[in-house]
XYZ file of N, CA, C and O in Angstrom:
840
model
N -1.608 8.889 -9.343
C -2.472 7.894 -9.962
C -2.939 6.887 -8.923
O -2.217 6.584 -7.973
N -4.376 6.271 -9.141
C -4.559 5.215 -8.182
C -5.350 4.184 -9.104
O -6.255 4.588 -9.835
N -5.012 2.944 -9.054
C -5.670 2.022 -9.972
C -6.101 0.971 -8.803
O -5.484 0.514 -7.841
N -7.623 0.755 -9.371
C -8.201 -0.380 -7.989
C -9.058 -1.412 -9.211
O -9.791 -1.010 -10.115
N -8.794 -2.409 -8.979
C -9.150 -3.447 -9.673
C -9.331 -4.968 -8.820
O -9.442 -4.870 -7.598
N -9.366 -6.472 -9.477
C -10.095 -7.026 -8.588
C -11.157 -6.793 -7.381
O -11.075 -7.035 -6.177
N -11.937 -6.363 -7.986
C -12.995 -5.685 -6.459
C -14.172 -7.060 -6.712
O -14.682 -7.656 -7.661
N -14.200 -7.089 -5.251
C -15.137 -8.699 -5.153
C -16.266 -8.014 -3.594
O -15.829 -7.387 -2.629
N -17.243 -8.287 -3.764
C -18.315 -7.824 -2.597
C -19.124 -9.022 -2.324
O -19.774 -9.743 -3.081
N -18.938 -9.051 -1.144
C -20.337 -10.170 -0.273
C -20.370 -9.872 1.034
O -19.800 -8.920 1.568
N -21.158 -10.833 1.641
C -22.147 -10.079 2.884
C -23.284 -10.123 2.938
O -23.889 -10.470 3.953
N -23.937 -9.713 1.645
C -25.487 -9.362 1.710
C -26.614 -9.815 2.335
O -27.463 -9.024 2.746
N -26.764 -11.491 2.501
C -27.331 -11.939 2.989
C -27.468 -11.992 4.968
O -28.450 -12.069 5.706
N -25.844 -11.900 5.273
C -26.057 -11.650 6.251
C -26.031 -10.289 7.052
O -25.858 -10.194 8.267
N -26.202 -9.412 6.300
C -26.266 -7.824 6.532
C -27.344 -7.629 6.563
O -27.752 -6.672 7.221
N -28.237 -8.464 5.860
C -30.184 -8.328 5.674
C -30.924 -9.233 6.940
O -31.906 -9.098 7.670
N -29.849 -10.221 6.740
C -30.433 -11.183 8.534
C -29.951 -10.470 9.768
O -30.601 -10.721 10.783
N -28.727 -9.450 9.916
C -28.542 -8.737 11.028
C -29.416 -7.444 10.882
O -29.499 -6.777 11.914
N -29.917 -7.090 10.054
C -30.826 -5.629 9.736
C -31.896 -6.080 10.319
O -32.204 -5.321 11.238
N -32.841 -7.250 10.183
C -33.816 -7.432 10.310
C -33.965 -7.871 11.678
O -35.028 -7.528 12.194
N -33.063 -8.634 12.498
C -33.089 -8.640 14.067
C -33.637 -8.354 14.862
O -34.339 -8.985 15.653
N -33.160 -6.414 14.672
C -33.895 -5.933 15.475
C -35.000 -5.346 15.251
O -35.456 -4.375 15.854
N -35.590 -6.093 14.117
C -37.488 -5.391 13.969
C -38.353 -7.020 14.155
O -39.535 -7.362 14.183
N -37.432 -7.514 14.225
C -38.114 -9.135 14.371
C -39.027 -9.582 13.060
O -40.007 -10.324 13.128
N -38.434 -8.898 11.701
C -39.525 -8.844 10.720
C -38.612 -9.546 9.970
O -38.294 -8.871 8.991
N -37.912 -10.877 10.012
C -37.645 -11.883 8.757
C -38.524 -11.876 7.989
O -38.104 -11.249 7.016
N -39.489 -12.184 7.816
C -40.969 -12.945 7.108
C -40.798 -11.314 6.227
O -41.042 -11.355 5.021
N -40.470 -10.208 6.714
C -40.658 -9.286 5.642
C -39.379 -9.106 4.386
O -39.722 -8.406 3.433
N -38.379 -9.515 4.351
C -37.566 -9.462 3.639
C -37.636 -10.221 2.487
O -38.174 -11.306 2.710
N -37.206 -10.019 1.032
C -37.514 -10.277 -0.226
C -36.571 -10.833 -0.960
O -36.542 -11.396 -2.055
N -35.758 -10.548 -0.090
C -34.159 -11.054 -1.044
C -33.921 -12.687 -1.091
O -34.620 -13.324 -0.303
N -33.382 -13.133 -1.586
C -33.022 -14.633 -2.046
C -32.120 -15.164 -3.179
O -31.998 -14.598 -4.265
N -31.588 -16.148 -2.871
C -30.468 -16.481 -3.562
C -31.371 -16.917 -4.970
O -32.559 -17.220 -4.858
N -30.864 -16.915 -5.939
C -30.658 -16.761 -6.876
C -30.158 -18.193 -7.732
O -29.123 -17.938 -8.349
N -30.541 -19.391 -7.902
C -30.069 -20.487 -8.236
C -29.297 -20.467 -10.144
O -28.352 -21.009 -10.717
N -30.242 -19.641 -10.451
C -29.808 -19.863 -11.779
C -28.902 -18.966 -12.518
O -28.418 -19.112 -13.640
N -28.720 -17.653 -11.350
C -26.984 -16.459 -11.874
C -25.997 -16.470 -10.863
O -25.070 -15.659 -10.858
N -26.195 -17.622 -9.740
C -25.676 -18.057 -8.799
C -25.338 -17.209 -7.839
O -24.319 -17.332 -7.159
N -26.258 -16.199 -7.710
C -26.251 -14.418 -6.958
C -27.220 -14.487 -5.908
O -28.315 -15.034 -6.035
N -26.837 -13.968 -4.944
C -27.563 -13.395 -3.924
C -28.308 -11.996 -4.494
O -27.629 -10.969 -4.514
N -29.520 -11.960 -4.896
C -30.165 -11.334 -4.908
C -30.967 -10.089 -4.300
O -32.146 -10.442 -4.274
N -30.852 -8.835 -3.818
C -31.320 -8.444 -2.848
C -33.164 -7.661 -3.009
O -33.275 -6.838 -3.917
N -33.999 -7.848 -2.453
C -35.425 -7.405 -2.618
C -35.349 -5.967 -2.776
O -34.271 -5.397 -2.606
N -36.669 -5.167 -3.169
C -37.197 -3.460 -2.923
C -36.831 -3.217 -1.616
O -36.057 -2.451 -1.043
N -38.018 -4.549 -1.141
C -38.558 -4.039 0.588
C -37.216 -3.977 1.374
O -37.097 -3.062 2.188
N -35.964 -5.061 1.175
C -35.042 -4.804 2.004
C -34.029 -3.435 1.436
O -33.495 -2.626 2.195
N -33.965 -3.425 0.437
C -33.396 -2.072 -0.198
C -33.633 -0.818 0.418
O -32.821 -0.035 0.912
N -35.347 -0.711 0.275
C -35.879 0.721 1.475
C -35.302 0.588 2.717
O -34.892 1.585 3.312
N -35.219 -0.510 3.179
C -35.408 -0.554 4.804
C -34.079 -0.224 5.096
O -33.844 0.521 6.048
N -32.595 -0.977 3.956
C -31.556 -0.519 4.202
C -30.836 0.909 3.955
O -29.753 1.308 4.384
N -31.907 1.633 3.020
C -31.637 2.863 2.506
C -32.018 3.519 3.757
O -31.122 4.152 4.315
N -33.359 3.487 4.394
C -33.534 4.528 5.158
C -32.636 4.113 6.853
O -32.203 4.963 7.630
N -32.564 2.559 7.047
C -31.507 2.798 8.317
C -30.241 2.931 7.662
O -29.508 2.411 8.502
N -29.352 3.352 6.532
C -28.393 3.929 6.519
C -27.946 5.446 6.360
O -26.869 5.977 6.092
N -29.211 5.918 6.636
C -29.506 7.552 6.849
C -29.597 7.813 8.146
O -29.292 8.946 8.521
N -29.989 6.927 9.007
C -30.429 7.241 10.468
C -28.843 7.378 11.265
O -28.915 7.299 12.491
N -27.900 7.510 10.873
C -26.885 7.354 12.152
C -25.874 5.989 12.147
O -26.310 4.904 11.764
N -24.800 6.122 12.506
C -23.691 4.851 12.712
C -24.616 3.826 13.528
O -24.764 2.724 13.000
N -25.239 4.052 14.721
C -25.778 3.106 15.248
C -26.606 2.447 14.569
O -26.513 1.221 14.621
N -27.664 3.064 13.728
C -28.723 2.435 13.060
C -27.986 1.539 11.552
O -28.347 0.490 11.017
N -27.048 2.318 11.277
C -26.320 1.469 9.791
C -24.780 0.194 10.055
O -23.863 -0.205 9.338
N -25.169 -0.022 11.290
C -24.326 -1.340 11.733
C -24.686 -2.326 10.987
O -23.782 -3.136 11.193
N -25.394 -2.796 10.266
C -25.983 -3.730 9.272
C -24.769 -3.349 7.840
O -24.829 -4.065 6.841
N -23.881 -2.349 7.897
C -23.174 -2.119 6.310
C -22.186 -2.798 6.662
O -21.480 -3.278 5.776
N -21.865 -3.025 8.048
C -20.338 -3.627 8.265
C -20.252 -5.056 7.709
O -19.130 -5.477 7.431
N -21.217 -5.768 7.537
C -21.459 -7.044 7.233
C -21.025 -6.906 5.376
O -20.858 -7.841 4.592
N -20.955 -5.733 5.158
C -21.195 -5.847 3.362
C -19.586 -5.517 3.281
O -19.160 -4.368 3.393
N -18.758 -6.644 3.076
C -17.469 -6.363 2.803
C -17.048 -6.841 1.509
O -17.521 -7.742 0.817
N -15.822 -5.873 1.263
C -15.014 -5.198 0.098
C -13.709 -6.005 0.432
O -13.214 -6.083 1.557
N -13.051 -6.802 -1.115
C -11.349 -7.060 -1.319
C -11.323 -6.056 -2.250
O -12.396 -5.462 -2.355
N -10.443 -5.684 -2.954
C -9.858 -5.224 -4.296
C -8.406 -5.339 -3.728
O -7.948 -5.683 -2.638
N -7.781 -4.844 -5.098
C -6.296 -4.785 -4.884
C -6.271 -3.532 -5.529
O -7.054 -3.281 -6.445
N -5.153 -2.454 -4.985
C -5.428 -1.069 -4.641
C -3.654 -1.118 -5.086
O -2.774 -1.678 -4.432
N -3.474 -0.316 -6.448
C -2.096 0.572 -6.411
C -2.033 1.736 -6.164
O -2.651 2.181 -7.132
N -1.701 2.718 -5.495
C -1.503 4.175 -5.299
C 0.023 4.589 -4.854
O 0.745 3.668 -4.471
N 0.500 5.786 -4.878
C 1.522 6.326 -4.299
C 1.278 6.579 -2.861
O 0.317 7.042 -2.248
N 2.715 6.028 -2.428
C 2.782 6.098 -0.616
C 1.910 7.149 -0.150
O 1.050 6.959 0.710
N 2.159 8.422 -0.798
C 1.238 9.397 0.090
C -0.304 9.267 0.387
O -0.830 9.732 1.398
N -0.923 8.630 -0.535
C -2.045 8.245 -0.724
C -2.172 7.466 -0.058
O -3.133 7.774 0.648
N -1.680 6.257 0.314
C -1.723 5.256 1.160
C -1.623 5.725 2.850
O -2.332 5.174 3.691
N -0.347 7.143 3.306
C -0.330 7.198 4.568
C -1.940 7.938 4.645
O -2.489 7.551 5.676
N -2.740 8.788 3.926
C -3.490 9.027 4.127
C -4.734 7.914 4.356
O -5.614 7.978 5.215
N -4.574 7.037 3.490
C -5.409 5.813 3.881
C -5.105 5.076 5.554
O -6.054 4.934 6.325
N -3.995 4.750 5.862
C -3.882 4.151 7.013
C -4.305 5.120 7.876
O -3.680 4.972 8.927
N -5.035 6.010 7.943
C -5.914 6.509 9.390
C -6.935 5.917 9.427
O -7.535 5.987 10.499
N -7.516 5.165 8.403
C -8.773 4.340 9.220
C -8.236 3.066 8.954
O -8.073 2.247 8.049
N -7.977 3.324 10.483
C -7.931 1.532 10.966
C -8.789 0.776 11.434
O -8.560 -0.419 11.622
N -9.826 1.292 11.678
C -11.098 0.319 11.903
C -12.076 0.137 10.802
O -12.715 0.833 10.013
N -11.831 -1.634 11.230
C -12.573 -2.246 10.071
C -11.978 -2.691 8.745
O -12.491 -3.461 7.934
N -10.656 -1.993 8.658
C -9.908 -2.067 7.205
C -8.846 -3.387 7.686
O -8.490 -3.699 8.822
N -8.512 -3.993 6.402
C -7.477 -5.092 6.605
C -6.524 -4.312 5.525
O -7.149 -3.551 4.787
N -5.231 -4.374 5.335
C -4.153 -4.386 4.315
C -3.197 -5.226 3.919
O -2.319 -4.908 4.722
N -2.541 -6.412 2.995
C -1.529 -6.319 2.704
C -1.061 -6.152 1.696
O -1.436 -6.582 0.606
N 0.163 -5.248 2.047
C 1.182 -4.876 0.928
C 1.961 -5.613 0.273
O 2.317 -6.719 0.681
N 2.443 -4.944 -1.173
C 3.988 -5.732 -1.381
C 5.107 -5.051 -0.304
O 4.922 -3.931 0.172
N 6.178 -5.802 -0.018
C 6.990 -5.413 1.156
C 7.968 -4.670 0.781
O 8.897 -5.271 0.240
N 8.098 -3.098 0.940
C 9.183 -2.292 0.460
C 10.267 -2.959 1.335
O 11.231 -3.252 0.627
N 10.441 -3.293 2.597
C 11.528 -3.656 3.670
C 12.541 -5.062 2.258
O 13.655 -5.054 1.735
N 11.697 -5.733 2.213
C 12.351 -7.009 1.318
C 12.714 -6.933 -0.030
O 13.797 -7.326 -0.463
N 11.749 -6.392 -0.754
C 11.703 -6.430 -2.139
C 12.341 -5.214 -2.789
O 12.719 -5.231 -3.961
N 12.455 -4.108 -1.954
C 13.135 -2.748 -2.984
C 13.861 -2.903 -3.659
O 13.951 -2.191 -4.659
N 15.012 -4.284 -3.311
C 15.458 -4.293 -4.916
C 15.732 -5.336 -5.795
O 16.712 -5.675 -6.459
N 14.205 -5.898 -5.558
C 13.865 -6.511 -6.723
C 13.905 -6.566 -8.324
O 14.007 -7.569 -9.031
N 13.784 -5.062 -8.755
C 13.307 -4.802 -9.876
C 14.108 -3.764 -9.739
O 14.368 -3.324 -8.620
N 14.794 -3.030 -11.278
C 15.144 -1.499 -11.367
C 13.933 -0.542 -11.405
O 12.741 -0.696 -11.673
N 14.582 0.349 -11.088
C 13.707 1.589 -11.039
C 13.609 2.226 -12.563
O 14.486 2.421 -13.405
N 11.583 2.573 -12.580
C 11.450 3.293 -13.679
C 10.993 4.531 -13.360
O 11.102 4.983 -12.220
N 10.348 5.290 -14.514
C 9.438 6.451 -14.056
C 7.887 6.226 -13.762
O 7.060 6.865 -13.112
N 7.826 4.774 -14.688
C 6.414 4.279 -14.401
C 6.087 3.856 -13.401
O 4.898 3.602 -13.209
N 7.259 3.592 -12.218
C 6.530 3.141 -10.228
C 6.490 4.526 -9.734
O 6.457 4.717 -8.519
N 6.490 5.497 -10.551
C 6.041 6.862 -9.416
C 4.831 7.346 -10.276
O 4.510 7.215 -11.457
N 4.372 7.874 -9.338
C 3.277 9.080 -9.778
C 3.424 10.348 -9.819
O 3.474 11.042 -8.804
N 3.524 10.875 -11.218
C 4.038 11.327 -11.620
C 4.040 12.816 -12.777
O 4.855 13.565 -13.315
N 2.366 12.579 -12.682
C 1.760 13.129 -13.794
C 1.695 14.394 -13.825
O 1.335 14.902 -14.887
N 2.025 15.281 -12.663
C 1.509 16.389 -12.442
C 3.040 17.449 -12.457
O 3.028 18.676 -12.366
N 4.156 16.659 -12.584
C 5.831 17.436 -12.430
C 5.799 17.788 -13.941
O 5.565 17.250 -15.023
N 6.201 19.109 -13.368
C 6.869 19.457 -14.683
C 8.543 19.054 -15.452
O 9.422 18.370 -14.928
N 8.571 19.496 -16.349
C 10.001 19.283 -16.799
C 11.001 19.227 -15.960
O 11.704 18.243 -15.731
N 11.057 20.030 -15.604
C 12.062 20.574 -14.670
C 11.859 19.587 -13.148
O 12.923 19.372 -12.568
N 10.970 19.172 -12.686
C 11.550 18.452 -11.555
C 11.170 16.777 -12.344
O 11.787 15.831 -11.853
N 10.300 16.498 -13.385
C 10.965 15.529 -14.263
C 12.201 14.881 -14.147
O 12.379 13.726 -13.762
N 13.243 15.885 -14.586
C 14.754 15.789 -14.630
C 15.169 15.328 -13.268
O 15.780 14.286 -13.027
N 14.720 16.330 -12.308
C 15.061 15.950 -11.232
C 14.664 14.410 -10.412
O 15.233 13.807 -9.501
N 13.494 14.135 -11.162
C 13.198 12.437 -10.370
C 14.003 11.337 -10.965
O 14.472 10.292 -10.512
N 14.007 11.993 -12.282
C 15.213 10.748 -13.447
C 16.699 10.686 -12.404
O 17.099 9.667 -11.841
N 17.258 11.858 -12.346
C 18.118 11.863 -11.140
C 18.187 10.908 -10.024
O 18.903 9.919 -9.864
N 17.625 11.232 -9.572
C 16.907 10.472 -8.107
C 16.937 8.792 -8.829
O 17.688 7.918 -8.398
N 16.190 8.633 -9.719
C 15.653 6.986 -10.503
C 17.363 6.606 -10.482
O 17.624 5.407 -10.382
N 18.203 7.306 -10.548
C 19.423 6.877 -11.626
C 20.136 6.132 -10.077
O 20.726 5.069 -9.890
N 19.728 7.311 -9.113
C 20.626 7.113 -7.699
C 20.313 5.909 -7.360
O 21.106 4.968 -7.389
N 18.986 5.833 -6.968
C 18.574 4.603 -6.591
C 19.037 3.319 -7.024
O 19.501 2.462 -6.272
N 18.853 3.185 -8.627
C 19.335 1.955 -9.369
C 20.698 1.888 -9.160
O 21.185 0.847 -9.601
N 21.488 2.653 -8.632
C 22.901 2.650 -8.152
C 23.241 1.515 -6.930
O 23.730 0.414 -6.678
N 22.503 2.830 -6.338
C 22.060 2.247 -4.739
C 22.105 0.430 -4.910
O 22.889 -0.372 -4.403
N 20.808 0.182 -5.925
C 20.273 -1.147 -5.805
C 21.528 -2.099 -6.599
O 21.929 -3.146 -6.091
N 22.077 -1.558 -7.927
C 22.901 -2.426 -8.430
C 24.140 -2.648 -7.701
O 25.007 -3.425 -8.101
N 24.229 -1.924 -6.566
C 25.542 -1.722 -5.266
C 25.227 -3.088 -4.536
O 26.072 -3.937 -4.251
N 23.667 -3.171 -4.243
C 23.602 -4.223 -2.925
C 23.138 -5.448 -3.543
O 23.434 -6.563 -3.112
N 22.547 -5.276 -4.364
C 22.722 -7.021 -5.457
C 23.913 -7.434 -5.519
O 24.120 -8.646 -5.473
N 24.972 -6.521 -5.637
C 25.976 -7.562 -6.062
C 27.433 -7.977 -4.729
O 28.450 -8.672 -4.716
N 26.465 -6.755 -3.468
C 27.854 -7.111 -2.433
C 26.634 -7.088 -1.326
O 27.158 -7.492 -0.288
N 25.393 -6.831 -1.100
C 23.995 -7.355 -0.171
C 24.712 -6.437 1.504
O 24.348 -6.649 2.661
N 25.736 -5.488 1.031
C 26.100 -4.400 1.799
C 24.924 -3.416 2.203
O 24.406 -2.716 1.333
N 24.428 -3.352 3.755
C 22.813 -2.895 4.034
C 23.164 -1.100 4.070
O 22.661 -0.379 4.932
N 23.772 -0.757 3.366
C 24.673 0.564 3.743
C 24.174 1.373 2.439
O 24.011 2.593 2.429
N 23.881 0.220 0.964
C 23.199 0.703 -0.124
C 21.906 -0.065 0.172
O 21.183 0.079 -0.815
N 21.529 -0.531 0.746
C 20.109 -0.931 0.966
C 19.517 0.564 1.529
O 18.757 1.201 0.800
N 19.783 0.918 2.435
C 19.652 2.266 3.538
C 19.367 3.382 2.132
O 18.252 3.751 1.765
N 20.084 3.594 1.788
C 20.493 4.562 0.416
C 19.416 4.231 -0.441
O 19.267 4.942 -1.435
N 18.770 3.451 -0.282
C 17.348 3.327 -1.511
C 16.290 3.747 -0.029
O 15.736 4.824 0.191
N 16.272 2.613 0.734
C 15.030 2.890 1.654
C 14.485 4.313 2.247
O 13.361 4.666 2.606
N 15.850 5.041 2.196
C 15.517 6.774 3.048
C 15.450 7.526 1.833
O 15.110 8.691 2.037
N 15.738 7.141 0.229
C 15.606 8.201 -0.652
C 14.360 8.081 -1.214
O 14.047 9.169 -1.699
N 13.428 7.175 -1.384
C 12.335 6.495 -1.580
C 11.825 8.005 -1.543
O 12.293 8.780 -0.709
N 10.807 8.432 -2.510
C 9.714 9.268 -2.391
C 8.370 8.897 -2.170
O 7.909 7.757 -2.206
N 7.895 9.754 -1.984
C 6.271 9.615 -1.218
C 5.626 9.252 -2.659
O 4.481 8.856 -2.438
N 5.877 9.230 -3.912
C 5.138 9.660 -5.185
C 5.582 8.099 -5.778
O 5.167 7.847 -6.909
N 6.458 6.959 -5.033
C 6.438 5.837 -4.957
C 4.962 5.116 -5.195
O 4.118 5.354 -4.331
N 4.576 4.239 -6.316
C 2.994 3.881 -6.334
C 3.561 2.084 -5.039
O 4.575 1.422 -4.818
N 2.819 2.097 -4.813
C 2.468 0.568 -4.103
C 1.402 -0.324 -4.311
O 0.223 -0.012 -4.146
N 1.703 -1.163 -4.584
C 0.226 -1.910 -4.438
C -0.111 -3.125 -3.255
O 0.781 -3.954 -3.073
N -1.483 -3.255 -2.384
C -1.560 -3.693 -2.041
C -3.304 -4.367 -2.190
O -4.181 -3.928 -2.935
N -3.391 -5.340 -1.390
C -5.027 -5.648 -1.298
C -5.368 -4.989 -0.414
O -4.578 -4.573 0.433
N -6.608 -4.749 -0.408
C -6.809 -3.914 0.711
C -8.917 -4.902 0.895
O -9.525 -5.473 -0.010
N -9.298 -4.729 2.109
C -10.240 -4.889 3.022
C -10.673 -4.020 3.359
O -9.923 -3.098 3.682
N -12.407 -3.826 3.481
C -13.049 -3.152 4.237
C -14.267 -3.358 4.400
O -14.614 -4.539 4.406
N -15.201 -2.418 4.564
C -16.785 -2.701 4.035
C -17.426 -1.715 4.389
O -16.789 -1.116 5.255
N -18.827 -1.005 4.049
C -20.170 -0.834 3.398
C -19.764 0.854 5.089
O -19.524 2.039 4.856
N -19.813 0.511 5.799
C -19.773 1.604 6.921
C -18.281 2.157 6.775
O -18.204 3.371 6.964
N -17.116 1.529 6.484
C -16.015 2.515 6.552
C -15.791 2.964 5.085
O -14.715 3.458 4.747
N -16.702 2.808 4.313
C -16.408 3.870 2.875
C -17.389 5.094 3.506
O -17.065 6.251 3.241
N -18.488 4.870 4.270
C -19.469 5.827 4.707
C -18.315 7.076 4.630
O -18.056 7.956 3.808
N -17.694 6.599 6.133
C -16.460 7.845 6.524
C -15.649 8.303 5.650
O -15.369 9.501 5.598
N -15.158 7.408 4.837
C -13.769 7.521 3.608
C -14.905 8.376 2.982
O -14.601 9.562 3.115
N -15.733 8.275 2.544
C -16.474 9.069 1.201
C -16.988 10.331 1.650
O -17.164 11.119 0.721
N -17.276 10.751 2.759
C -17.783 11.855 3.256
C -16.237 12.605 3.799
O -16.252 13.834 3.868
N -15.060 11.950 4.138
C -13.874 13.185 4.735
C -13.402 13.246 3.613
O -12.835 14.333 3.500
N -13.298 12.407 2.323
C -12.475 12.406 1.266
C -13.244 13.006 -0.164
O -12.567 13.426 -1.102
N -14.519 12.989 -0.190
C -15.342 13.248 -1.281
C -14.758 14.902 -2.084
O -15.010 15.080 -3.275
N -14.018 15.952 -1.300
C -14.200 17.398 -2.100
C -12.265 17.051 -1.768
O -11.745 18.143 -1.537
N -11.577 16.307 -1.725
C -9.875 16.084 -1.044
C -9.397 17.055 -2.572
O -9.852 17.115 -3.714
N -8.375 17.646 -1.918
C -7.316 18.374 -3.250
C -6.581 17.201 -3.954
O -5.858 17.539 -4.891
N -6.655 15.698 -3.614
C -5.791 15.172 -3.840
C -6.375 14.473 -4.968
O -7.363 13.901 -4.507
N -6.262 14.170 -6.455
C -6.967 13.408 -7.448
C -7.184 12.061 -7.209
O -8.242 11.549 -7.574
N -6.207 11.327 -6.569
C -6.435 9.799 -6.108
C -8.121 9.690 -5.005
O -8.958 8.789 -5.055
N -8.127 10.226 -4.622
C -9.267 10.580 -3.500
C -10.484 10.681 -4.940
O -11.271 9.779 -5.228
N -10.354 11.981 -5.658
C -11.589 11.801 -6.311
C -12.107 10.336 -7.400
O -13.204 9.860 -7.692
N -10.545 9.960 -7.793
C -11.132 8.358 -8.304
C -11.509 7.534 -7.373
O -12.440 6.780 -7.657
N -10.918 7.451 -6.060
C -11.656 6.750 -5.152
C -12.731 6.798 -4.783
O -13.258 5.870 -4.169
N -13.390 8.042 -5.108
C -14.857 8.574 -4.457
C -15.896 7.871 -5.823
O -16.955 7.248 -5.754
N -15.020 8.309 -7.086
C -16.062 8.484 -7.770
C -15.981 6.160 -8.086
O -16.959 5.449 -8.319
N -15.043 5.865 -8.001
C -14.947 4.407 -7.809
C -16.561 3.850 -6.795
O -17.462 3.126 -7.218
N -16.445 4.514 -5.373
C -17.442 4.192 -4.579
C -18.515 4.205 -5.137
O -19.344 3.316 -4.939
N -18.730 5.269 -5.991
C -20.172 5.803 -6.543
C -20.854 5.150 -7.113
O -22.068 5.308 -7.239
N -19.838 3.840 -7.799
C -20.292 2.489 -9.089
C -20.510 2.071 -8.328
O -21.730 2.216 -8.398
N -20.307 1.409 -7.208
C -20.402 0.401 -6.328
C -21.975 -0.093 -6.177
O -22.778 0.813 -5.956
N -22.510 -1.481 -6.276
C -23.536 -1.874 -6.460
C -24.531 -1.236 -4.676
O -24.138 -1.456 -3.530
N -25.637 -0.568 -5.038
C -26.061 0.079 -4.136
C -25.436 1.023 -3.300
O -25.225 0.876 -2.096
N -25.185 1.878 -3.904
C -24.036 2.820 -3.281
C -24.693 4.100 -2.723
O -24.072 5.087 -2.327
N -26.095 3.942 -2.748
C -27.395 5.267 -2.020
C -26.738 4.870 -0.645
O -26.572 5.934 -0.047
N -26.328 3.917 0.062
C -26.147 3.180 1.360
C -25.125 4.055 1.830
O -25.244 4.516 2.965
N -23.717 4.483 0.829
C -22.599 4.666 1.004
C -22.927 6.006 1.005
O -22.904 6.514 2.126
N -23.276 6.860 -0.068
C -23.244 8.112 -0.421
C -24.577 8.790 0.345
O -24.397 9.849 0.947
N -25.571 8.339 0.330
C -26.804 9.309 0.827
C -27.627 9.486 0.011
O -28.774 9.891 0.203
N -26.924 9.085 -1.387
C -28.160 9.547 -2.227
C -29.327 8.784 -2.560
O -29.670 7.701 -2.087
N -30.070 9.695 -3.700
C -31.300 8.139 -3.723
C -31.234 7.350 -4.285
O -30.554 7.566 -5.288
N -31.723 6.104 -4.192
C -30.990 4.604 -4.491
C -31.324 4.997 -6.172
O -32.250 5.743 -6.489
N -30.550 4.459 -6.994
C -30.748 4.164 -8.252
C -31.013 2.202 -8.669
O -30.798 1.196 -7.992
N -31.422 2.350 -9.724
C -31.702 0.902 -10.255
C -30.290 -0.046 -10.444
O -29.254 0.243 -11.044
N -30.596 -1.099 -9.811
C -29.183 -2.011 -10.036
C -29.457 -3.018 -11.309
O -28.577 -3.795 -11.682
C-alpha cells in the first residue's frame, strides 16, 4: 500500500521567469497572480511554451525544477529503498525507526500486507507477536539486546511514513522508470502524478484543461 496526502505545489511563477530568460520574451508571458483566489495563475501562451520546452530534453526542461512538491508519503520500506535512488533534487524526512520502534505495539495494520495469503498471514502474526516481545522486553529493562531483536527482524513490508520533497523534472524520471513497475505502489504513484495540476509537463502527454 502507499498513501500520499498533504501534497502542496509552488514555484510557478518563478519557473515561468526562469523559462522565459532565455528567449528574453517576459512581455510575452500571461500568467499573473490572481488577487481575488489568492493563486498564481498560469497563462495558454506560457503553458505552450512550457509544454513544448518540456518535450525538448533535460536541458531545455530545467525550468520544472523550480515547480516543487511537499506531500507526506506512507509506503512499505521496500518501496521507499526503491525510492532513495533518486537523490537528486529529492529532500526526505522520516519517522525514525532507530528511536521510535518501540513506541507503539505492533499491528497488522503497519505492514503491507494485502497480497499474503493465509498461510504466510499466520506467519507475519508470528513475527508481530515476536516483536511485541522483543519491544515489551526493552520498555521495561531499555536492554539494547531486545532493541537489536526488533531492529534486524523488521520486514521490508514495514509501511513508513515520511515527507518527502521534490519537483516537476524528478517525477519526469520517477514516471518514465516507474510508469509499467510490477510493484502496485509505483502504479498509485504514477497514476497520483497523472492528477497533478499540469501534468502534460511530467508525462508527455497533451496538456488537458486545468
Amino acid at each position: 500500500m502507499i498513501l500520499i496526502e498533504k501534497t502542496e505545489i509552488f514555484g510557478w511563477e518563478a519557473a515561468i521567469r526562469g523559462m522565459r530568460n532565455s528567449f528574453n520574451s517576459w512581455d510575452k508571458s500571461d500568467s499573473k497572480y490572481n488577487p481575488e483566489t489568492g493563486k498564481f495563475e498560469v497563462g495558454p501562451a506560457d503553458v505552450d511554451l512550457m509544454d513544448r520546452l518540456s518535450r525538448s530534453g533535460p536541458s531545455h526542461a530545467k525550468f520544472l525544477r523550480y515547480i516543487t512538491i511537499q506531500m507526506d508519503v506512507t509506503a512499505p520500506r521496500y518501496w521507499w529503498a526503491e525510492m532513495d535512488t533518486y537523490k537528486v533534487g529529492t529532500v526526505r524526512n522520516s519517522c525514525s525507526t532507530m528511536h521510535k520502534v518501540q513506541a507503539k505495539e505492533f499491528v497488522r495494520e503497519d505492514f503491507s500486507c494485502e497480497h499474503l495469503d493465509e498461510a504466510s498471514l499466520k506467519t507475519l502474526d508470528v513475527l508481530i507477536d515476536t516483536l511485541n516481545a522483543a519491544r515489551d522486553r526493552f520498555n521495561e529493562t531499555k536492554n539494547k539486546d531486545d532493541w537489536w531483536q526488533m531492529i534486524q527482524l523488521l520486514p521490508a513490508s514495514l509501511n513508513q511514513k515520511a515527507t518527502l520533497q521534490l519537483n516537476y523534472q524528478v517525477l519526469q524520471g520517477l514516471y518514465e522508470t516507474r510508469k509499467n513497475h510490477r510493484l502496485d505502489e509505483w502504479h498509485t504513484f504514477c497514476h497520483w502524478v497523472e492528477e497533478l495540476p499540469y501534468s502534460n509537463l511530467i508525462i508527455g502527454k497533451e496538456p488537458k484543461a486545468e
